[in-house]
Amino acid sequence: MKLQHKNRLRTVALGALAVSGALVLTACGSDDNSGGGNGGGSGSTKAAGNIKCEGKGQLLASGSSAQKNAMDLWVKNFMAACKGIQINYKPTGSGAGIQEFLQGKTAFAGSDSALKPEEVAKSKEVVKGGQGINLPMVGGPIAIGYNVPGVDNLVLDADTLAKIFDGKIEKWNDEAIAKLNKDAKLPDLKIQPFHRSDESGTTDNFTKYLKGAADKSWPYEPAKAWKAKGGQSADGSAGVSSQVKQTSGAISYFELSYATANSIKTVKLDTGASAPVEATSDNASKAIAEAKIVGTGKDLALKLNYTTKADGAYPITLVTYEVVGDQGNKADTLPATKSFLTYIASQDGQAVLKDLGYAPLPAEIAAKVRETVAGLS
Amino acid sequence: MDITSATAAGPPPAPENGRTVAEQGGGTARVGDRIFLGLSRGSGILLLVIMAAIAVFLTIRAASALSHDEGDFFTTFEWNANATPPVFGIAVLAFGTVVSSVIAMLLAVPVAIGIALFISHYAPRRLAAPLSYVVDLLAAVPSIVYGLWGALFLVPHLSGLYGWLNDYFGWTGVFAYHDGAARSLFTIGILLAIMILPIVTSVSREVFLQAPKMHEEAALALGATRWEVIRMSVLPFGRSGVISASMLGLGRALGETMAVATVLSPSFEIGKSLLDPGGGTFAQNIASSFKESGEIGKDALIASGLVLFVLTLLVNGAARLIIARRKEYTA
């Protein structure tokens, strides 16, 4: 008996050790990842002076996780001003968001890419007499982070990027890279390109850029799933950014906030402008200003100009949309939806984005969005 | 020493139970008996219904995805189920799942048998009990914790081993290693081996403890060494038990999700080398693709789940066949 008791004690001790060890491990794990979330969730909480509250009750929305941090702050600010409205945005991913919207479960969806034609067709069944439209709301630069010892100011162009991510350029001291970086001491190191292993709007937008700006070197069609062969992969922006952080010779793409949070160096892009362009919120806004509106009617889907040569325009940019019905929205959620969308498209709403590493919409496009939101019915 | 622990761990002695059941069964069935019969029959049927429901659900959803697939479901090296048109195939996933599980089995089963024999026949009792607790404790660690451990500790420490394998076995092609993080199918195999160790060990241990004492003592009396006793009476008796334990472990290895998703560097190609990053498994692919999937994408993942379901059924069926055949020898 005594012996058994002792054993049990020992097991308990061992168990405690294992549990605390596991806790330490998970703590490390989440430390690595959570840093990527944002620069500071608290951000600047602008006073609620300009928020108009209409409607009440609960507003359900879901979709893109890329706009999660922006949504969190918007929802916080909005609900502080409008006590009667409760907004619940679930960052389930663009695909799931659109699906839930098309099933009529949510008032609006967040999506990294505009609705496809068949999705528009389906949306007509949900919003009676209208159709689903895309409202651009948040922009953000996709930074190209790299980890090359001794190289601080790496400049690349679209063609070189495409060849690196397609495995055609294998060493950091390759001629194509050396030509763009005359002053840098490039090491004889293997390039380890990392891509996302999960399907992602970031991959979709990055490959759209590669296809748009380096058609000859990037033979694959843009998609949410990575299509090129070779290279390594990791799950989520947090996953790829932490791999870049710890792997010598690595290069990958993720939202800018992950680069700042992990202090990863980012590539300056040689777009043909007078100077190489850095990935910043301002530069992304400038690139969005070059975009064309391709949606018809009230739809404001954007087509970015990936080959822009404008000074200071950073073209690897992600624009995320809110998807709503242009008319025929449900009567009980419409007022609240309209007042929330009006707030996030307003100057106040857009101004808070910069602190989170996102790019506010250019004035002209923001004005169009506000006009469209006002006309929702 | 061994005898007491064997009776303590084993089921209650059979003869008593056998007699009471026989006595009751002989007369007119009592109410309690009938209720118990109903309950157990109901449970049995419920199990069949659940399995059938899962199979029907998987088949229906899979069928709708397969009708949209532009590639060959079994041979395409690509997973683009959300693109228009959708193209997806399970070749890489099936390869990765089977290969990583086989590696895990090759590594885990011998070690597990060794631990089980040590606990049941060699270790002093003071050591045996805590050791078996520790092994069982491994099963209680959540798989995401294994994933974190694998990603943060195992992967950085494996490059030395892989370098060595490359130096001596690189010429085979299978063990060629080209620098970089060791996030490969072989690493997954090692991780899975650790994860399936507790189940294989504890079932084997129980089986070894049940080996008839009379056989062992008779062998000892004839002058056999400890190893000869184990080889002649314990191992043959425990063989079917070890096989079914291994199959339980294999089942876990085939379906492991989070640890694989955390450690592996998935890609849709089959490399010649097991040590280079790449590959993928069914469960890992479902976990990482599910979030952003549209309707067809989800159905495609369910189709891949159906293949995993069938694969596990086949493995379990094969195990049953082997065990059934072995029983004749041991009984």
Tab-separated table of C-alpha atoms in Angstrom, chain A residues 3-4 6-8 10-11 14-15 18 22 25-26 28-29 32 65 92-96 99 112 116 118 122 190 192 194-195 197-201 223-227 229-235 243 246-247, chain B residues 77-84 125-126 129-130 133-134 137 141-142 144-145 148-149 151-152 156 178-183 261-262 264-269 277 284-285 287-295 298:
chain	number	residue	atom	x	y	z
A	3	LEU	CA	4.639	1.609	-2.008
A	4	GLN	CA	1.666	2.226	-4.233
A	6	LYS	CA	4.499	6.614	-3.163
A	7	ASN	CA	4.175	5.658	-6.809
A	8	ARG	CA	1.028	7.627	-7.079
A	10	ARG	CA	5.517	10.245	-8.032
A	11	THR	CA	3.072	10.022	-10.903
A	14	LEU	CA	5.555	13.695	-13.054
A	15	GLY	CA	2.159	14.720	-14.323
A	18	ALA	CA	4.601	17.370	-17.847
A	22	ALA	CA	3.485	21.753	-21.815
A	25	LEU	CA	5.865	25.195	-24.488
A	26	THR	CA	2.478	26.496	-25.470
A	28	CYS	CA	6.409	29.966	-26.193
A	29	GLY	CA	4.321	28.930	-29.172
A	32	ASP	CA	5.809	33.615	-31.319
A	65	SER	CA	-9.258	36.909	-41.198
A	92	THR	CA	-13.710	32.339	-40.317
A	93	GLY	CA	-11.919	32.970	-43.594
A	94	SER	CA	-13.168	34.516	-46.825
A	95	GLY	CA	-14.569	31.303	-48.273
A	96	ALA	CA	-16.635	30.483	-45.214
A	99	GLN	CA	-20.796	30.895	-47.949
A	112	ASP	CA	-10.211	39.041	-49.630
A	116	LYS	CA	-17.198	35.289	-58.506
A	118	GLU	CA	-21.620	32.279	-59.902
A	122	LYS	CA	-26.471	32.808	-56.038
A	190	LYS	CA	20.581	28.603	-50.666
A	192	GLN	CA	14.485	28.922	-49.005
A	194	PHE	CA	8.270	29.726	-47.953
A	195	HIS	CA	4.628	29.743	-49.010
A	197	SER	CA	0.245	25.635	-46.743
A	198	ASP	CA	-3.352	26.657	-46.069
A	199	GLU	CA	-5.538	28.336	-48.654
A	200	SER	CA	-5.296	32.042	-48.223
A	201	GLY	CA	-6.378	35.376	-49.635
A	223	ALA	CA	-5.344	30.973	-56.670
A	224	LYS	CA	-5.798	30.727	-52.936
A	225	ALA	CA	-3.819	27.502	-52.911
A	226	TRP	CA	-0.131	27.663	-53.808
A	227	LYS	CA	0.466	26.083	-57.214
A	229	LYS	CA	6.332	23.225	-56.978
A	230	GLY	CA	9.231	23.234	-54.562
A	231	GLY	CA	9.992	25.509	-51.651
A	232	GLN	CA	8.762	25.015	-48.129
A	233	SER	CA	5.461	25.877	-46.539
A	234	ALA	CA	3.915	26.711	-43.196
A	235	ASP	CA	0.443	27.349	-41.815
A	243	GLN	CA	9.857	30.287	-40.261
A	246	GLN	CA	14.378	31.302	-37.731
A	247	THR	CA	15.606	30.022	-41.118
B	77	PHE	CA	-0.656	15.812	-57.782
B	78	GLU	CA	-2.592	18.956	-56.984
B	79	TRP	CA	-5.212	20.306	-54.596
B	80	ASN	CA	-7.066	23.269	-56.008
B	81	ALA	CA	-10.610	22.443	-55.100
B	82	ASN	CA	-11.726	26.070	-54.795
B	83	ALA	CA	-10.423	27.207	-58.153
B	84	THR	CA	-12.584	27.290	-61.260
B	125	ARG	CA	8.481	-3.822	-9.328
B	126	ARG	CA	9.525	-0.493	-7.853
B	129	ALA	CA	4.825	0.597	-12.028
B	130	PRO	CA	6.078	4.179	-12.401
B	133	TYR	CA	2.514	5.232	-15.667
B	134	VAL	CA	4.988	7.416	-17.514
B	137	LEU	CA	1.109	9.584	-19.567
B	141	VAL	CA	-0.366	14.743	-23.940
B	142	PRO	CA	-2.539	16.620	-26.458
B	144	ILE	CA	-0.894	20.037	-30.489
B	145	VAL	CA	1.679	19.898	-27.713
B	148	LEU	CA	4.817	22.409	-30.765
B	149	TRP	CA	7.515	20.226	-29.307
B	151	ALA	CA	8.341	22.196	-34.446
B	152	LEU	CA	10.390	24.004	-31.808
B	156	PRO	CA	16.105	21.957	-35.208
B	178	HIS	CA	19.646	18.990	-48.851
B	179	ASP	CA	20.018	21.292	-45.851
B	180	GLY	CA	17.166	23.407	-44.572
B	181	ALA	CA	14.666	22.741	-41.814
B	182	ALA	CA	13.943	19.045	-41.241
B	183	ARG	CA	10.191	19.334	-41.755
B	261	ALA	CA	-0.024	20.124	-39.542
B	262	THR	CA	2.286	21.941	-37.137
B	264	LEU	CA	5.285	19.239	-41.746
B	265	SER	CA	6.097	21.588	-44.596
B	266	PRO	CA	3.264	20.415	-46.829
B	267	SER	CA	3.463	20.527	-50.605
B	268	PHE	CA	1.722	18.666	-53.373
B	269	GLU	CA	4.582	16.675	-54.791
B	277	PRO	CA	10.492	18.898	-46.851
B	284	GLN	CA	-3.317	17.505	-42.205
B	285	ASN	CA	-4.696	18.643	-45.562
B	287	ALA	CA	-7.224	20.753	-41.236
B	288	SER	CA	-5.257	23.318	-43.204
B	289	SER	CA	-7.578	23.661	-46.208
B	290	PHE	CA	-10.919	23.671	-44.421
B	291	LYS	CA	-10.916	27.303	-43.255
B	292	GLU	CA	-10.871	28.956	-46.655
B	293	SER	CA	-12.820	26.314	-48.548
B	294	GLY	CA	-15.900	27.044	-50.571
B	295	GLU	CA	-18.669	24.520	-51.107
B	298	LYS	CA	-15.340	21.292	-48.493
